[in-house]
PDB file of C-alpha atoms and ligand atoms in Angstrom:
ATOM      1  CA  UNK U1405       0.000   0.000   0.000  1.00 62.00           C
ATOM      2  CA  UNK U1406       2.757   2.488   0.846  1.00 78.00           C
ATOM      3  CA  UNK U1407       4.708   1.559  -2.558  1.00 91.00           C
ATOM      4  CA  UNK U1408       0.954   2.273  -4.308  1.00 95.00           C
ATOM      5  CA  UNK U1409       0.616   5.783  -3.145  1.00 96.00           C
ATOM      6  CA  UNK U1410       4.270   6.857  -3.413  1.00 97.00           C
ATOM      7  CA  UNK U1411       4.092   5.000  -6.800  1.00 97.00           C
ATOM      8  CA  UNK U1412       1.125   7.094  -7.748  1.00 98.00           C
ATOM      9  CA  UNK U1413       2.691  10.192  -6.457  1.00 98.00           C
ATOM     10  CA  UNK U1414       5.706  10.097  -8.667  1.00 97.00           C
ATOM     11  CA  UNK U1415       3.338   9.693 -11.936  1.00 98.00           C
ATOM     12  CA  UNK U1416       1.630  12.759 -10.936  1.00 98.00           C
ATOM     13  CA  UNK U1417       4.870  14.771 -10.768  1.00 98.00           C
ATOM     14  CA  UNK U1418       5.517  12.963 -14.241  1.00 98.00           C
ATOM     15  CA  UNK U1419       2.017  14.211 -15.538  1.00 98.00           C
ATOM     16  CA  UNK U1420       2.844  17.461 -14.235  1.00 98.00           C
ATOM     17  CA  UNK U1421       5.812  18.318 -15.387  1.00 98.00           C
ATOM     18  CA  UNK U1422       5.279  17.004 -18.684  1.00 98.00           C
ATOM     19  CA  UNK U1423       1.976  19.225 -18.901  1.00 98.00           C
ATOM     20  CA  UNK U1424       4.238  22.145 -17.907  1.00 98.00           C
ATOM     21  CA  UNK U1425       7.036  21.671 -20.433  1.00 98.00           C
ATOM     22  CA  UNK U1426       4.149  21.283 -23.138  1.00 98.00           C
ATOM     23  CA  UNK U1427       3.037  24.509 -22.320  1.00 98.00           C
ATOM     24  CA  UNK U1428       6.241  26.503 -21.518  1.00 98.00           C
ATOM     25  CA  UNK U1429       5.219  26.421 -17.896  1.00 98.00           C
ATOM     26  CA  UNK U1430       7.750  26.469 -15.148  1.00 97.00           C
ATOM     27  CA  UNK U1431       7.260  22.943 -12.876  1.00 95.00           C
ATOM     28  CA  UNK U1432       7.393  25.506  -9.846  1.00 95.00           C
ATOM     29  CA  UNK U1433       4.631  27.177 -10.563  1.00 96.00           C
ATOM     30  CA  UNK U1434       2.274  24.614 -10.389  1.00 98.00           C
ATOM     31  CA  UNK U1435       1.560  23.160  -6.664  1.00 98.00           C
ATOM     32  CA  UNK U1436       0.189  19.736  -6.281  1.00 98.00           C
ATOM     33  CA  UNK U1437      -2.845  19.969  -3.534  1.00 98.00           C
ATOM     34  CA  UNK U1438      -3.742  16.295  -2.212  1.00 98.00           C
ATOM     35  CA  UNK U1439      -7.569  15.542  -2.331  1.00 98.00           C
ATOM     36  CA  UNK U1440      -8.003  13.701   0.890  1.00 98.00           C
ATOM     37  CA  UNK U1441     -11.760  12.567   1.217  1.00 97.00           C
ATOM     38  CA  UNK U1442     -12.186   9.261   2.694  1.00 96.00           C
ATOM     39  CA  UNK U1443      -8.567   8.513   2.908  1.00 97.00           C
ATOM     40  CA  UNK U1444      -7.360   7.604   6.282  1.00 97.00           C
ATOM     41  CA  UNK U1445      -5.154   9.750   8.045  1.00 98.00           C
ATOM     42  CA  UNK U1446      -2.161   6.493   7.853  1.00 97.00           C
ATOM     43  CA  UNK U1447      -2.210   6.467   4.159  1.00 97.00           C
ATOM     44  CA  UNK U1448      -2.297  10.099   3.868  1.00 98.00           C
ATOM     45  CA  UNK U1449       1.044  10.242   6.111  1.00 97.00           C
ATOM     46  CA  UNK U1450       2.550   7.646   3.442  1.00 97.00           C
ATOM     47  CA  UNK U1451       1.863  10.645   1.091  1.00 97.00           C
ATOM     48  CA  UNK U1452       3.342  13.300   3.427  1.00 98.00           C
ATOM     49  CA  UNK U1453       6.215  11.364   4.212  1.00 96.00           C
ATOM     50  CA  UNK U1454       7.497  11.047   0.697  1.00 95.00           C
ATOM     51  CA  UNK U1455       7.844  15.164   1.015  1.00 96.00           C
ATOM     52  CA  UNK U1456       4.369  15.873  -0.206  1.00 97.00           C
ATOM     53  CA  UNK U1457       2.935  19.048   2.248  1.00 97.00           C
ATOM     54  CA  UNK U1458      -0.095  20.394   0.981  1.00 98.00           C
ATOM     55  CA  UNK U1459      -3.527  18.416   1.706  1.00 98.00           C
ATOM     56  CA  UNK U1460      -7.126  19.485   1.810  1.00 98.00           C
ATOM     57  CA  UNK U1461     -10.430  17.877   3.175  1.00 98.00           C
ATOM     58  CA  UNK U1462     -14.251  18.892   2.090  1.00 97.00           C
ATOM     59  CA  UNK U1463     -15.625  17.930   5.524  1.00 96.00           C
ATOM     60  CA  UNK U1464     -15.048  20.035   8.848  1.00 97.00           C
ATOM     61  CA  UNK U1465     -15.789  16.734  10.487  1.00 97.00           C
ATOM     62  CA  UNK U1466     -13.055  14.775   8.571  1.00 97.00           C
ATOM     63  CA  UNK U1467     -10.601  17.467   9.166  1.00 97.00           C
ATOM     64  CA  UNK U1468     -11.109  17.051  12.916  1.00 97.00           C
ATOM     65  CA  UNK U1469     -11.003  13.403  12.443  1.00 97.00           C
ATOM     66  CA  UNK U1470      -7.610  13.404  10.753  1.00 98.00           C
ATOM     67  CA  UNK U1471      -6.557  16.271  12.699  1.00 97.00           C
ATOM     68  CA  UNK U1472      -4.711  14.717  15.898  1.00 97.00           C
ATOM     69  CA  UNK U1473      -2.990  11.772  13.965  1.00 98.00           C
ATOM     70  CA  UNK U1474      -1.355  14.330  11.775  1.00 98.00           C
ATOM     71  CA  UNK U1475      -0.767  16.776  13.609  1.00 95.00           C
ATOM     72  CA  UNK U1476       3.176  15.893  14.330  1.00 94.00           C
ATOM     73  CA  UNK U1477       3.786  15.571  10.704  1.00 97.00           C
ATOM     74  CA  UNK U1478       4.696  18.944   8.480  1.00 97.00           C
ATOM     75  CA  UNK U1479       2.070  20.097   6.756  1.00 98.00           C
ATOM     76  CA  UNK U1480      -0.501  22.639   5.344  1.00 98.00           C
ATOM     77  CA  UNK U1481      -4.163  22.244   5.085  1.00 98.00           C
ATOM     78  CA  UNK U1482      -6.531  23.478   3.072  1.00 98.00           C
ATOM     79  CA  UNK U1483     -10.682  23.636   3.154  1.00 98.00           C
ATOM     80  CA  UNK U1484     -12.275  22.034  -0.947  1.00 98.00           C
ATOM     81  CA  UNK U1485     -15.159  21.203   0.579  1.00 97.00           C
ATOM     82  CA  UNK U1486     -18.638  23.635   0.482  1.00 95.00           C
ATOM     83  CA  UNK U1487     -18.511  25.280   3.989  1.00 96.00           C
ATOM     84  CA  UNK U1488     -21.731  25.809   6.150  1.00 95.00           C
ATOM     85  CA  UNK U1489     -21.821  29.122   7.998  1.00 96.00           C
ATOM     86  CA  UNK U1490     -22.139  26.830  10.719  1.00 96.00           C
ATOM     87  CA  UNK U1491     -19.350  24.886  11.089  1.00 96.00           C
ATOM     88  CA  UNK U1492     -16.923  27.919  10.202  1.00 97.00           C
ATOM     89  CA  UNK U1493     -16.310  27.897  14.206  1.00 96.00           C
ATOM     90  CA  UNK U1494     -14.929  24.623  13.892  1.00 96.00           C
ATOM     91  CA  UNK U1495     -13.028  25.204  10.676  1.00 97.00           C
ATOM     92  CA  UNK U1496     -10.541  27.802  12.850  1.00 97.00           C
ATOM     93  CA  UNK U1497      -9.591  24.845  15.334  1.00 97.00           C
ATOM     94  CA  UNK U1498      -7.476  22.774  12.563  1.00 96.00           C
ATOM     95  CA  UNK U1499      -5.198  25.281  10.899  1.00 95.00           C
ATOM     96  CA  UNK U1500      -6.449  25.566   7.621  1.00 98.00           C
ATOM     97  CA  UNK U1501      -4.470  28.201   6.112  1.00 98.00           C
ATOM     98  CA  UNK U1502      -6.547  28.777   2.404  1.00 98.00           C
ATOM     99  CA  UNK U1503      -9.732  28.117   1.605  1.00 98.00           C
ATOM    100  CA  UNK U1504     -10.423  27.651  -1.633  1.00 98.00           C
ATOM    101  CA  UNK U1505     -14.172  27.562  -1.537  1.00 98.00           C
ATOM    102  CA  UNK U1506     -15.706  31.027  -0.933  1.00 98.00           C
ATOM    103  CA  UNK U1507     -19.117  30.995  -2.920  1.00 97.00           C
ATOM    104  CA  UNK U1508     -21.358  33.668  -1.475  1.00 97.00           C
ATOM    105  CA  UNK U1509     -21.255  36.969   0.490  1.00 98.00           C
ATOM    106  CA  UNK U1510     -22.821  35.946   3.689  1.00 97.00           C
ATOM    107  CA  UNK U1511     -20.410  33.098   4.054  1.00 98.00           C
ATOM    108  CA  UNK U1512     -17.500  35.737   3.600  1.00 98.00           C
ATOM    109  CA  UNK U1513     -19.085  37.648   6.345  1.00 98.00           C
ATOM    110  CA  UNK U1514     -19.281  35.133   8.808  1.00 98.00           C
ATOM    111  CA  UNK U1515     -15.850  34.083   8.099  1.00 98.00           C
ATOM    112  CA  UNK U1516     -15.112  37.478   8.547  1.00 98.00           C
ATOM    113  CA  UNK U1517     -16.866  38.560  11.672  1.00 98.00           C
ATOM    114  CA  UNK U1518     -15.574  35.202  13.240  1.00 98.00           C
ATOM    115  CA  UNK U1519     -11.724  35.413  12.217  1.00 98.00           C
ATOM    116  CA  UNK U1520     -12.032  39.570  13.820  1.00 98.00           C
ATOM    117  CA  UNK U1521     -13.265  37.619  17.044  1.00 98.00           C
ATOM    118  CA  UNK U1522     -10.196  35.150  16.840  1.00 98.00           C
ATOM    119  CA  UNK U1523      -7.731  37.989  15.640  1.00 98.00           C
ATOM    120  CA  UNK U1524      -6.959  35.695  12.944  1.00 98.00           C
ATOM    121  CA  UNK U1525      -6.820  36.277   8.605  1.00 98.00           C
ATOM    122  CA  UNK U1526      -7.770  33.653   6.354  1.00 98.00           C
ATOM    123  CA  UNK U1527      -6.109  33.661   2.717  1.00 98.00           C
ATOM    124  CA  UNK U1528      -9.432  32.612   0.384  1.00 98.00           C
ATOM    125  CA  UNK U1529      -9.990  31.388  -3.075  1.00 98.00           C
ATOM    126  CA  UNK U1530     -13.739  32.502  -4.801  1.00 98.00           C
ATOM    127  CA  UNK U1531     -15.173  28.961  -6.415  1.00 98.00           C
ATOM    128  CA  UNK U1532     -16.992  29.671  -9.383  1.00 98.00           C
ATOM    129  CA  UNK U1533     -19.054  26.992 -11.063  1.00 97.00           C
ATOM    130  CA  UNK U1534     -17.929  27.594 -14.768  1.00 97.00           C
ATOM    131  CA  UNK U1535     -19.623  23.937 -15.879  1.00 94.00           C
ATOM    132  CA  UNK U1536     -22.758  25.852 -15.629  1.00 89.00           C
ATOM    133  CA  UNK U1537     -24.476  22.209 -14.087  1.00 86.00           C
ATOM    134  CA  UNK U1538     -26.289  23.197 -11.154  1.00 81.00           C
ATOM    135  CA  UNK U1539     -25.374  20.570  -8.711  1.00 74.00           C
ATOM    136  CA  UNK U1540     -22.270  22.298  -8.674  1.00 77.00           C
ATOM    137  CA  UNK U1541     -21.385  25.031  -5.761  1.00 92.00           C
ATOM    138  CA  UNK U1542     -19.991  28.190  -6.783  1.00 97.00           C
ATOM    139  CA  UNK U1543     -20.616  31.639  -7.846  1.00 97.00           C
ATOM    140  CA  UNK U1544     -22.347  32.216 -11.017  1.00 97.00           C
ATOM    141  CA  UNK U1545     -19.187  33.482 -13.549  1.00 97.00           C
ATOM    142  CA  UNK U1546     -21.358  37.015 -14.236  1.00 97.00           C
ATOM    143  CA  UNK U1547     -21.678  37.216 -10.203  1.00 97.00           C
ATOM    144  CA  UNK U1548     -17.765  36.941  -9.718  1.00 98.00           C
ATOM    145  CA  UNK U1549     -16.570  40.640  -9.707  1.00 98.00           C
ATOM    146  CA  UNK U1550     -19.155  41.525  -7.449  1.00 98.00           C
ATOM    147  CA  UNK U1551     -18.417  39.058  -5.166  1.00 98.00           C
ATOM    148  CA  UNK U1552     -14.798  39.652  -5.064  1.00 98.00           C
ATOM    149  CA  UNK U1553     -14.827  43.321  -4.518  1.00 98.00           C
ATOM    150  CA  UNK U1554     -17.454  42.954  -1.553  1.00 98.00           C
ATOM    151  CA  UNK U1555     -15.003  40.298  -0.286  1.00 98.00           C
ATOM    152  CA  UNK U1556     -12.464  42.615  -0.589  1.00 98.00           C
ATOM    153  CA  UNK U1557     -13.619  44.849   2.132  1.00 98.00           C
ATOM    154  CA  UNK U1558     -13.335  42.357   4.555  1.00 98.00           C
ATOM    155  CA  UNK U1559      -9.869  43.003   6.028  1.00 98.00           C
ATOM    156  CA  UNK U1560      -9.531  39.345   7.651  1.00 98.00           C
ATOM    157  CA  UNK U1561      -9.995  37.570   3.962  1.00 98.00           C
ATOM    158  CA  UNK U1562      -7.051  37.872   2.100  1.00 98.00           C
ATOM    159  CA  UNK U1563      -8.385  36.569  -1.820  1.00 98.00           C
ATOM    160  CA  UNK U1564      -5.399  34.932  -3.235  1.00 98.00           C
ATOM    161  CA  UNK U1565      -7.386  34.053  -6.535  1.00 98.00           C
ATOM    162  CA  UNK U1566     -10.102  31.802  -8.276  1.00 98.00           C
ATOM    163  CA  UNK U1567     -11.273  27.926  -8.032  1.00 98.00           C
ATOM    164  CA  UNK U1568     -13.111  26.018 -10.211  1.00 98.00           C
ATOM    165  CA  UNK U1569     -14.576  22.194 -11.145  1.00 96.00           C
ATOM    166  CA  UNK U1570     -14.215  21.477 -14.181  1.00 95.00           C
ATOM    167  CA  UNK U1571     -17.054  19.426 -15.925  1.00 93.00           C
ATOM    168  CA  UNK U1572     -16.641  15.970 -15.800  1.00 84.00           C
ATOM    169  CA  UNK U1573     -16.498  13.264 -17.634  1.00 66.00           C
ATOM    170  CA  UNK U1574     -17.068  15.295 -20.998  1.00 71.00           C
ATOM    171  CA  UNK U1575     -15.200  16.147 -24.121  1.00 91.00           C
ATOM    172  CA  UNK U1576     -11.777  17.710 -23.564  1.00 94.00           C
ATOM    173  CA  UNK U1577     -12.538  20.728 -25.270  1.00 94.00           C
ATOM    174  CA  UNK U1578     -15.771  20.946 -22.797  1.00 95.00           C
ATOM    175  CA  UNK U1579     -13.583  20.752 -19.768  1.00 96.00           C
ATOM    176  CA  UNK U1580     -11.163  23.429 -21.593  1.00 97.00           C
ATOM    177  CA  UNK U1581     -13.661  25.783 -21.856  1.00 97.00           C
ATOM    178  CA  UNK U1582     -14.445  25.791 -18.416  1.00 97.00           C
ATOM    179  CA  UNK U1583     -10.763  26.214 -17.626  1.00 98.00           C
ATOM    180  CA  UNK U1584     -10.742  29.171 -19.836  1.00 98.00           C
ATOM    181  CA  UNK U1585     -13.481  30.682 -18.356  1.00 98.00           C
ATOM    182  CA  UNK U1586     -11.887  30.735 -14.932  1.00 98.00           C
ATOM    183  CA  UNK U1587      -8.576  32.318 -16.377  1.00 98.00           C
ATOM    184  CA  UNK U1588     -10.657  34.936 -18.230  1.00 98.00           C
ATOM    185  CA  UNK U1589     -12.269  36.193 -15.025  1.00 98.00           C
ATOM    186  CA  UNK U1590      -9.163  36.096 -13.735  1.00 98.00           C
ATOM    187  CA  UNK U1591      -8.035  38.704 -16.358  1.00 98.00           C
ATOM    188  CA  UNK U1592     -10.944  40.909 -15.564  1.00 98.00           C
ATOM    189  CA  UNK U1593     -10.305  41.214 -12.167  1.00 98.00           C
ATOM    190  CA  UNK U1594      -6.746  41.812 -12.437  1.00 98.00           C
ATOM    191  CA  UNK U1595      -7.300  44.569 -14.859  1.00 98.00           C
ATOM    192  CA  UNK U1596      -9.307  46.366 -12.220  1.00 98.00           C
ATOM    193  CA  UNK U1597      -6.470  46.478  -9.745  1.00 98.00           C
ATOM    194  CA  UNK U1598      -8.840  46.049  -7.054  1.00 97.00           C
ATOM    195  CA  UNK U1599      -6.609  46.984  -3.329  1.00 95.00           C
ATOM    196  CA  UNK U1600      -5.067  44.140  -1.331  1.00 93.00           C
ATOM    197  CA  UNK U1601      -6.950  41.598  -4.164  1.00 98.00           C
ATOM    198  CA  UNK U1602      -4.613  39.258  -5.573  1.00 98.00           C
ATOM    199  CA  UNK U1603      -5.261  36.965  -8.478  1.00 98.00           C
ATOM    200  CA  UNK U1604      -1.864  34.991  -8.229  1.00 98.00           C
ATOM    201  CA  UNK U1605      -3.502  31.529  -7.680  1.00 98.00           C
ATOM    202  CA  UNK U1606      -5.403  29.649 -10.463  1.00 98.00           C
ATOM    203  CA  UNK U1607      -6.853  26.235  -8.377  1.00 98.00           C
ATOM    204  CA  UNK U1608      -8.549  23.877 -10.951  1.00 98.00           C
ATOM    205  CA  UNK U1609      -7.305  20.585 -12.315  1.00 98.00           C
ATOM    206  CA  UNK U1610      -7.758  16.633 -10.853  1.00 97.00           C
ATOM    207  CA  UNK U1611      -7.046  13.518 -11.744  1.00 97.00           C
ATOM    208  CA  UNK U1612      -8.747  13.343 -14.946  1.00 96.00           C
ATOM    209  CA  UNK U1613      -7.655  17.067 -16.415  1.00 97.00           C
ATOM    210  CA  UNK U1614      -5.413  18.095 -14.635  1.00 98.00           C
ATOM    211  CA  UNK U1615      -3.399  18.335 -18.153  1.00 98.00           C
ATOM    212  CA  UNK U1616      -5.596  20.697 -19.654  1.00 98.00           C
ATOM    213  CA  UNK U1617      -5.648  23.145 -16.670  1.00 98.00           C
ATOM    214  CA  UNK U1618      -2.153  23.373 -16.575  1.00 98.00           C
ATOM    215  CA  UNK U1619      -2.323  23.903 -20.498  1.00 98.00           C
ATOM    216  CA  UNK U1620      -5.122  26.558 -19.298  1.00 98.00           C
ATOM    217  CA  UNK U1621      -2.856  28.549 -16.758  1.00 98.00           C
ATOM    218  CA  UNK U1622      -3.370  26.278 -13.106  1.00 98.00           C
ATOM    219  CA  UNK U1623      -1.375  26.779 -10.370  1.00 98.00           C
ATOM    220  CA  UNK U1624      -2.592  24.154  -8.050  1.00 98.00           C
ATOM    221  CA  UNK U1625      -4.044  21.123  -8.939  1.00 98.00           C
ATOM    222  CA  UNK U1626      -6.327  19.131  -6.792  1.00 98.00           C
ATOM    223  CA  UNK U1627      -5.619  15.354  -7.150  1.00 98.00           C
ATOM    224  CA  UNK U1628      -7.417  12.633  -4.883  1.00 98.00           C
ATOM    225  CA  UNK U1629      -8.388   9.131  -7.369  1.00 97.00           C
ATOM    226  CA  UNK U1630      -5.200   9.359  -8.824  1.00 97.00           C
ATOM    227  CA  UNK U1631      -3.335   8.848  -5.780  1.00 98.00           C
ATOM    228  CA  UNK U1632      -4.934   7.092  -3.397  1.00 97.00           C
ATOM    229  CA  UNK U1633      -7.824   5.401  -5.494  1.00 95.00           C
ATOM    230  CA  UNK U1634     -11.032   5.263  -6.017  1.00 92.00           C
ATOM    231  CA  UNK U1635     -13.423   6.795  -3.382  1.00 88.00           C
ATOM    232  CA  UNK U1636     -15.999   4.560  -1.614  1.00 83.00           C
ATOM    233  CA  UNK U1637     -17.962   7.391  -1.925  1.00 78.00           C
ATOM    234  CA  UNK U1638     -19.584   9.165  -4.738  1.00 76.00           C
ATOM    235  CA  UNK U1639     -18.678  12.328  -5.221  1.00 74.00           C
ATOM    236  CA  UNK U1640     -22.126  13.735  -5.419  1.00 72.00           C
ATOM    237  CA  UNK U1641     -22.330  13.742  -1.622  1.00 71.00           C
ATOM    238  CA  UNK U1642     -19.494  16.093  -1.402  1.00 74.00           C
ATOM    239  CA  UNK U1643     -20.687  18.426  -4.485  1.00 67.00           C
ATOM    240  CA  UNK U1644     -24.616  18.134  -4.183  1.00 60.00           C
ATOM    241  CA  UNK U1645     -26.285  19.994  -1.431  1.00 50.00           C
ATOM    242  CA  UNK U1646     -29.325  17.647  -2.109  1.00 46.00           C
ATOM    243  CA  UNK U1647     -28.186  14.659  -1.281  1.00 41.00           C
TER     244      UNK U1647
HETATM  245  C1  LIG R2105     -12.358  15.223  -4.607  1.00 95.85           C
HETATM  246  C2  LIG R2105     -11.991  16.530  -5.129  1.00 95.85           C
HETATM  247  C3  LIG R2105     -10.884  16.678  -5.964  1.00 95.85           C
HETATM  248  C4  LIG R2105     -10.025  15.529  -6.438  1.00 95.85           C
HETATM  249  O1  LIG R2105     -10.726  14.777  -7.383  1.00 95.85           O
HETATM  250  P1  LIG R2105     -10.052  13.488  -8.071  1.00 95.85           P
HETATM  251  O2  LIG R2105     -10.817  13.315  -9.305  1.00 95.85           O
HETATM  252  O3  LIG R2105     -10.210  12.383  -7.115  1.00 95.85           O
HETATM  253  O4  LIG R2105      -8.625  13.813  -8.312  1.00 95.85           O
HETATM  254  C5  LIG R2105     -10.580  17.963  -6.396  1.00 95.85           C
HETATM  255  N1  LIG R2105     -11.333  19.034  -6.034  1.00 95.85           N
HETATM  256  C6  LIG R2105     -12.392  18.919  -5.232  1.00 95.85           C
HETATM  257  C7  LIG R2105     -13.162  20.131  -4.873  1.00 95.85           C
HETATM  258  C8  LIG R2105     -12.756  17.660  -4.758  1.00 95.85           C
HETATM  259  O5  LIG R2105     -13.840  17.563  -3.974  1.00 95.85           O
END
């Protein structure tokens, strides 16, 4: 099992670097972000241990699960998952440093108002659901410069750029567009030089495209299937609110 994963993690570097070089992209500038859903906090030390650092859960309660066991290993954490305005309490207790799942104004202002409280910043990425499908979260792409420059005026959230899902299991040129998408907003925001707004960090790409984001301008890829394996859970119950 620990061969598997460290296996699997070299052939990600492999994908990624190749992706880069096709694309005249520095290897550096694209950070590989470990999907951890449903994989036990052992196997995901196998992963840290062969010098991987950055992971990220969808579920507060998971993150608390995992929390203890790897505590005493070097790491960083960040929040995929949709957040409930309720559980961003709990989401303060496990050092999440970025979360890259910031949909809607009220849940910036809760983050907000609780992260004054703590005396604590957050850095945040705005999701946007560029596949249009509406079991996806995220803002609506005509909703995004709105919703960034309200953000913006909360001094605790520091927006470090844009996240996306791509559509899956589609035509490549389907999950390119989406890709695009995100990168043009992007360029629209940066061109309005909104204060203390940066739009350094691209975050879209898994184990299926992760290729085609990087060709698209990524600079962190999300990977979970590809490393550990298949869930035992579909991902619906992560994405979809209704189920
Ligand atoms: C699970 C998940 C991933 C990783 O997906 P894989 O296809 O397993 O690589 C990436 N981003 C988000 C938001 C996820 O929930």
């Amino acid at each position: 099992m620990d061969e598997f994963i460290t296996e699997n993690i070299r052939i990600i570097q492999e994908r990624i670097d190749k992706a880069c070089k096709a694309n005249q992209r520095n290897p550096g500038e694209v950070k590989l972000l470990l999907a951890t859903k449903t994989v036990p906090a052992e196997r995901i030390e196998i992963a840290l241990r062969t010098g991987q650092t950055l992971i990220a859960e969808n579920k507060v309660q998971e993150l608390k699960d995992k929390f203890e066991y790897l505590k005493a290993i070097p790491h960083v954490n960040h929040f995929i998952g949709h957040l409930q305005t309720n559980k961003i309490k709990d989401i303060l207790k496990y050092n999440v440093s970025c979360i890259h799942s910031i949909d809607r104004v009220d849940l910036a202002e809760k983050l907000h108002q609780r992260l004054l409280k703590e005396n604590k910043t957050m850095e945040v990425l705005i999701q946007v659901n560029t596949s249009f499908e509406e079991s996806k979260y995220g803002a609506a792409p005509e909703k995004v410069i709105d919703l960034v420059q309200q953000i913006a005026t909360f001094s605790t959230l520091k927006i470090k750029g844009l996240m996306t899902i791509g559509l899956l299991s589609a035509e490549a040129e389907q999950v390119r567009a989406c890709f695009k998408l995100l990168k043009h907003i992007q360029q629209q925001i940066i061109a309005l030089a909104i204060p203390d707004v940066s739009m350094k960090e691209l975050s879209m790409g898994m184990s299926g495209d992760l290729e085609i984001a990087i060709a698209e301008g990524a600079t962190i890829v999300r990977v979970g299937t590809a490393i550990f394996g298949q869930r035992p859970t579909p991902d619906s119950y992560y994405w979809n609110e209704n189920l």
